[in-house]
Amino acid sequence: MDVRKASPSAGEKLKELRVRLGLTTRDVEAKSRQIAEEKHSQEYYLSHAWVTDIENGEFTPSIYK
């Protein structure tokens, strides 16, 4: 019997890291907004809904994001 666990998805990994750091999805959104403003590029912005969708397995982010 193989009892190994499946590799966690990108969303599960993201949520695990966020929770370990004590951040909410709103915190991630706020920090990404700050970075986007500093870098003068909306490419760095991650909305609360986007982070939630990733964590819930709705889709997998590109390596770029």
GROMACS .gro file of C-alpha atoms in nm, residues 1-28:
model
   28
    1MET     CA    1   0.000   0.000   0.000
    2ASP     CA    2   0.143   0.337  -0.107
    3VAL     CA    3   0.080   0.597   0.166
    4ARG     CA    4   0.267   0.887   0.008
    5LYS     CA    5   0.074   1.211  -0.014
    6ALA     CA    6   0.016   1.380  -0.346
    7SER     CA    7   0.228   1.682  -0.415
    8PRO     CA    8   0.045   1.997  -0.304
    9SER     CA    9  -0.091   2.224  -0.574
   10ALA     CA   10   0.037   2.575  -0.636
   11GLY     CA   11  -0.264   2.713  -0.448
   12GLU     CA   12  -0.207   2.490  -0.147
   13LYS     CA   13   0.158   2.595  -0.135
   14LEU     CA   14   0.064   2.962  -0.165
   15LYS     CA   15  -0.191   2.936   0.115
   16GLU     CA   16   0.046   2.743   0.340
   17LEU     CA   17   0.314   3.009   0.298
   18ARG     CA   18   0.069   3.296   0.347
   19VAL     CA   19  -0.072   3.142   0.666
   20ARG     CA   20   0.275   3.061   0.799
   21LEU     CA   21   0.367   3.428   0.753
   22GLY     CA   22   0.050   3.535   0.934
   23LEU     CA   23  -0.090   3.722   0.633
   24THR     CA   24  -0.446   3.751   0.510
   25THR     CA   25  -0.533   3.760   0.142
   26ARG     CA   26  -0.609   4.129   0.194
   27ASP     CA   27  -0.255   4.176   0.331
   28VAL     CA   28  -0.114   4.013   0.018
   0.00000   0.00000   0.00000
